Every structure is written in structure tokens, then in C-alpha cells.
PDB file of C-alpha atoms in Angstrom:
ATOM      1  CA  MET A   1       0.000   0.000   0.000  1.00  0.00           C
ATOM      2  CA  ALA A   2       1.587   3.289  -1.107  1.00  0.00           C
ATOM      3  CA  THR A   3       1.378   6.454   0.960  1.00  0.00           C
ATOM      4  CA  ASP A   4       2.310  10.048   0.256  1.00  0.00           C
ATOM      5  CA  ALA A   5       4.047  10.515   3.589  1.00  0.00           C
ATOM      6  CA  PRO A   6       7.730   9.728   3.936  1.00  0.00           C
ATOM      7  CA  PRO A   7       8.716   7.070   6.465  1.00  0.00           C
ATOM      8  CA  PRO A   8       9.216   8.345   9.994  1.00  0.00           C
ATOM      9  CA  SER A   9      12.692   9.552  10.836  1.00  0.00           C
ATOM     10  CA  LYS A  10      14.828   7.292  13.000  1.00  0.00           C
ATOM     11  CA  GLU A  11      16.564  10.221  14.672  1.00  0.00           C
ATOM     12  CA  GLU A  12      15.340  11.359  18.063  1.00  0.00           C
ATOM     13  CA  ARG A  13      14.166  14.959  18.201  1.00  0.00           C
ATOM     14  CA  PRO A  14      13.817  16.703  21.525  1.00  0.00           C
ATOM     15  CA  LEU A  15      10.283  17.435  22.548  1.00  0.00           C
ATOM     16  CA  PRO A  16       9.298  21.117  22.655  1.00  0.00           C
ATOM     17  CA  SER A  17       9.481  22.672  26.103  1.00  0.00           C
ATOM     18  CA  ALA A  18       6.542  24.101  28.002  1.00  0.00           C
ATOM     19  CA  GLU A  19       7.838  27.575  27.188  1.00  0.00           C
ATOM     20  CA  GLU A  20       7.849  26.764  23.466  1.00  0.00           C
ATOM     21  CA  PHE A  21       4.278  25.495  23.679  1.00  0.00           C
ATOM     22  CA  SER A  22       3.253  28.666  25.519  1.00  0.00           C
ATOM     23  CA  ALA A  23       4.990  30.842  22.919  1.00  0.00           C
ATOM     24  CA  VAL A  24       3.167  29.075  20.089  1.00  0.00           C
ATOM     25  CA  GLN A  25      -0.129  29.337  21.945  1.00  0.00           C
ATOM     26  CA  GLN A  26       0.375  33.102  22.206  1.00  0.00           C
ATOM     27  CA  SER A  27       1.364  33.497  18.534  1.00  0.00           C
ATOM     28  CA  ALA A  28      -0.797  35.234  15.944  1.00  0.00           C
ATOM     29  CA  GLU A  29      -0.665  32.124  13.753  1.00  0.00           C
ATOM     30  CA  PHE A  30      -2.164  29.937  16.483  1.00  0.00           C
ATOM     31  CA  ALA A  31      -4.770  32.602  17.247  1.00  0.00           C
ATOM     32  CA  GLU A  32      -5.758  32.559  13.561  1.00  0.00           C
ATOM     33  CA  LEU A  33      -6.040  28.747  13.623  1.00  0.00           C
ATOM     34  CA  ARG A  34      -8.218  28.917  16.730  1.00  0.00           C
ATOM     35  CA  ARG A  35     -10.361  31.710  15.228  1.00  0.00           C
ATOM     36  CA  SER A  36     -10.811  29.753  12.008  1.00  0.00           C
ATOM     37  CA  PHE A  37     -11.946  26.683  13.948  1.00  0.00           C
ATOM     38  CA  ARG A  38     -14.256  28.577  16.283  1.00  0.00           C
ATOM     39  CA  SER A  39     -15.853  30.691  13.564  1.00  0.00           C
ATOM     40  CA  PHE A  40     -16.901  27.484  11.823  1.00  0.00           C
ATOM     41  CA  ALA A  41     -17.618  25.094  14.692  1.00  0.00           C
ATOM     42  CA  PHE A  42     -19.466  27.291  17.181  1.00  0.00           C
ATOM     43  CA  PRO A  43     -22.182  28.690  14.889  1.00  0.00           C
ATOM     44  CA  LEU A  44     -22.759  25.303  13.297  1.00  0.00           C
ATOM     45  CA  THR A  45     -22.982  23.620  16.699  1.00  0.00           C
ATOM     46  CA  ILE A  46     -25.486  26.194  17.933  1.00  0.00           C
ATOM     47  CA  ALA A  47     -27.561  25.841  14.765  1.00  0.00           C
ATOM     48  CA  PHE A  48     -27.566  22.049  14.980  1.00  0.00           C
ATOM     49  CA  VAL A  49     -28.501  21.988  18.674  1.00  0.00           C
ATOM     50  CA  ALA A  50     -31.327  24.459  17.983  1.00  0.00           C
ATOM     51  CA  TRP A  51     -32.531  22.289  15.078  1.00  0.00           C
ATOM     52  CA  TYR A  52     -32.395  19.179  17.273  1.00  0.00           C
ATOM     53  CA  LEU A  53     -34.239  20.880  20.145  1.00  0.00           C
ATOM     54  CA  LEU A  54     -36.890  22.126  17.716  1.00  0.00           C
ATOM     55  CA  TYR A  55     -37.420  18.523  16.618  1.00  0.00           C
ATOM     56  CA  VAL A  56     -37.662  17.311  20.225  1.00  0.00           C
ATOM     57  CA  MET A  57     -39.998  20.137  21.274  1.00  0.00           C
ATOM     58  CA  LEU A  58     -42.276  19.621  18.270  1.00  0.00           C
ATOM     59  CA  SER A  59     -42.336  15.881  18.965  1.00  0.00           C
ATOM     60  CA  ASN A  60     -43.372  16.507  22.564  1.00  0.00           C
ATOM     61  CA  TYR A  61     -45.728  19.450  22.235  1.00  0.00           C
ATOM     62  CA  ALA A  62     -46.999  19.500  18.662  1.00  0.00           C
ATOM     63  CA  GLY A  63     -48.143  15.931  18.191  1.00  0.00           C
ATOM     64  CA  GLY A  64     -50.895  16.920  15.799  1.00  0.00           C
ATOM     65  CA  PHE A  65     -48.502  18.744  13.499  1.00  0.00           C
ATOM     66  CA  MET A  66     -45.832  16.039  13.681  1.00  0.00           C
ATOM     67  CA  GLY A  67     -48.451  13.391  12.977  1.00  0.00           C
ATOM     68  CA  THR A  68     -49.618  15.120   9.805  1.00  0.00           C
ATOM     69  CA  LYS A  69     -49.398  12.628   6.962  1.00  0.00           C
ATOM     70  CA  LEU A  70     -47.508  13.886   3.966  1.00  0.00           C
ATOM     71  CA  PHE A  71     -47.918  10.868   1.688  1.00  0.00           C
ATOM     72  CA  GLY A  72     -48.793   7.264   2.450  1.00  0.00           C
ATOM     73  CA  ASN A  73     -47.633   6.444   5.967  1.00  0.00           C
ATOM     74  CA  ILE A  74     -44.936   9.131   5.912  1.00  0.00           C
ATOM     75  CA  ASN A  75     -45.608  11.940   8.365  1.00  0.00           C
ATOM     76  CA  VAL A  76     -43.848  15.172   9.348  1.00  0.00           C
ATOM     77  CA  ALA A  77     -42.138  13.521  12.343  1.00  0.00           C
ATOM     78  CA  PHE A  78     -40.576  10.858  10.121  1.00  0.00           C
ATOM     79  CA  VAL A  79     -39.305  13.446   7.629  1.00  0.00           C
ATOM     80  CA  PHE A  80     -37.862  15.595  10.438  1.00  0.00           C
ATOM     81  CA  GLY A  81     -36.232  12.508  11.980  1.00  0.00           C
ATOM     82  CA  ILE A  82     -34.588  11.530   8.692  1.00  0.00           C
ATOM     83  CA  ALA A  83     -33.541  15.163   8.216  1.00  0.00           C
ATOM     84  CA  GLN A  84     -31.697  14.938  11.551  1.00  0.00           C
ATOM     85  CA  PHE A  85     -29.513  12.143  10.154  1.00  0.00           C
ATOM     86  CA  VAL A  86     -29.007  13.911   6.847  1.00  0.00           C
ATOM     87  CA  SER A  87     -28.017  17.184   8.515  1.00  0.00           C
ATOM     88  CA  THR A  88     -25.584  15.332  10.798  1.00  0.00           C
ATOM     89  CA  PHE A  89     -23.818  13.737   7.837  1.00  0.00           C
ATOM     90  CA  LEU A  90     -23.804  17.005   5.885  1.00  0.00           C
ATOM     91  CA  ILE A  91     -22.254  18.873   8.811  1.00  0.00           C
ATOM     92  CA  ALA A  92     -19.590  16.176   9.225  1.00  0.00           C
ATOM     93  CA  TRP A  93     -18.788  16.320   5.491  1.00  0.00           C
ATOM     94  CA  TRP A  94     -18.723  20.127   5.513  1.00  0.00           C
ATOM     95  CA  TYR A  95     -16.450  20.188   8.558  1.00  0.00           C
ATOM     96  CA  SER A  96     -14.030  17.679   7.014  1.00  0.00           C
ATOM     97  CA  ARG A  97     -13.744  19.898   3.924  1.00  0.00           C
ATOM     98  CA  HIS A  98     -13.274  22.999   6.063  1.00  0.00           C
ATOM     99  CA  ALA A  99     -10.610  21.275   8.159  1.00  0.00           C
ATOM    100  CA  ALA A 100      -8.743  19.974   5.119  1.00  0.00           C
ATOM    101  CA  GLU A 101      -8.763  23.367   3.389  1.00  0.00           C
ATOM    102  CA  LYS A 102      -8.359  25.820   6.271  1.00  0.00           C
ATOM    103  CA  LEU A 103      -7.310  24.125   9.502  1.00  0.00           C
ATOM    104  CA  ASP A 104      -4.970  21.293   8.547  1.00  0.00           C
ATOM    105  CA  PRO A 105      -2.455  23.406   6.576  1.00  0.00           C
ATOM    106  CA  LYS A 106      -2.190  25.926   9.438  1.00  0.00           C
ATOM    107  CA  ALA A 107      -1.898  23.180  12.052  1.00  0.00           C
ATOM    108  CA  GLU A 108       0.705  21.329   9.978  1.00  0.00           C
ATOM    109  CA  ALA A 109       2.799  24.500   9.637  1.00  0.00           C
ATOM    110  CA  ILE A 110       2.726  25.037  13.390  1.00  0.00           C
ATOM    111  CA  LYS A 111       3.523  21.362  14.024  1.00  0.00           C
ATOM    112  CA  SER A 112       6.450  21.378  11.596  1.00  0.00           C
ATOM    113  CA  ARG A 113       7.932  24.439  13.239  1.00  0.00           C
ATOM    114  CA  MET A 114       7.454  22.934  16.714  1.00  0.00           C
ATOM    115  CA  GLU A 115       9.176  19.734  15.628  1.00  0.00           C
ATOM    116  CA  GLY A 116      12.044  21.682  14.130  1.00  0.00           C
ATOM    117  CA  GLY A 117      11.217  20.900  10.510  1.00  0.00           C
ATOM    118  CA  ALA A 118      10.871  24.514   9.402  1.00  0.00           C
TER     119      ALA A 118
END
């Protein structure tokens, strides 16, 4: 099985010190990585939790609406339930794309510098 990554180095590299970790944590580059993550993850998490709670509240308190048949034996509750799964998978897919495009390159640059590769 071929991989794009080179084999791990046999040489021992010293681990970064606590001071080096603190310096990186205070850097503008790390702040940008954190901002990029938070600006994506927090709003999406809030939106998903609100969507989920709407589903739960409607299921508990709007039984007539949720029981409304749309076609055949398919009702609003079933469609909302399936939409919960679909939205979960879409969010996971969207996040993986965001991470690959925006987060991973920044994190890899920081990691390389911390490990002494740059």
C-alpha cells in the first residue's frame, strides 16, 4: 500500500518545552487557527442543537402537526427525523472539507515548526 508521507525519521528529536508550547499558543498564527476553527464550529454547533431541540420540542408538544401525513404512511415527524440524520452527515462532510482546506495546513505549519522541521 503506497502512501504520500515519507517514512518516519529514525533520529530522536527533543520534545518542545513548556515555554515553546506557551509561545506558540500566544502566537498570531495559532490565534488565527483557533479563530478559524471557532468561527466554523461554534455557529454550526449552535444551529444544529437548535434544530435538534426544535425537533424534540415539536415531537413533545406538537403531536398533531408532527403526525400530519404527507404521503402514504410518511408523516412530518418521520421526515424531520430523517432530516436529523441527513443534517448530521452534511455537517460532518462540511467540517471535514473545512478542516482539510483551512485548519490542517495551518496546524501542519505550526507542528512542523514545533518539531524543528521549518
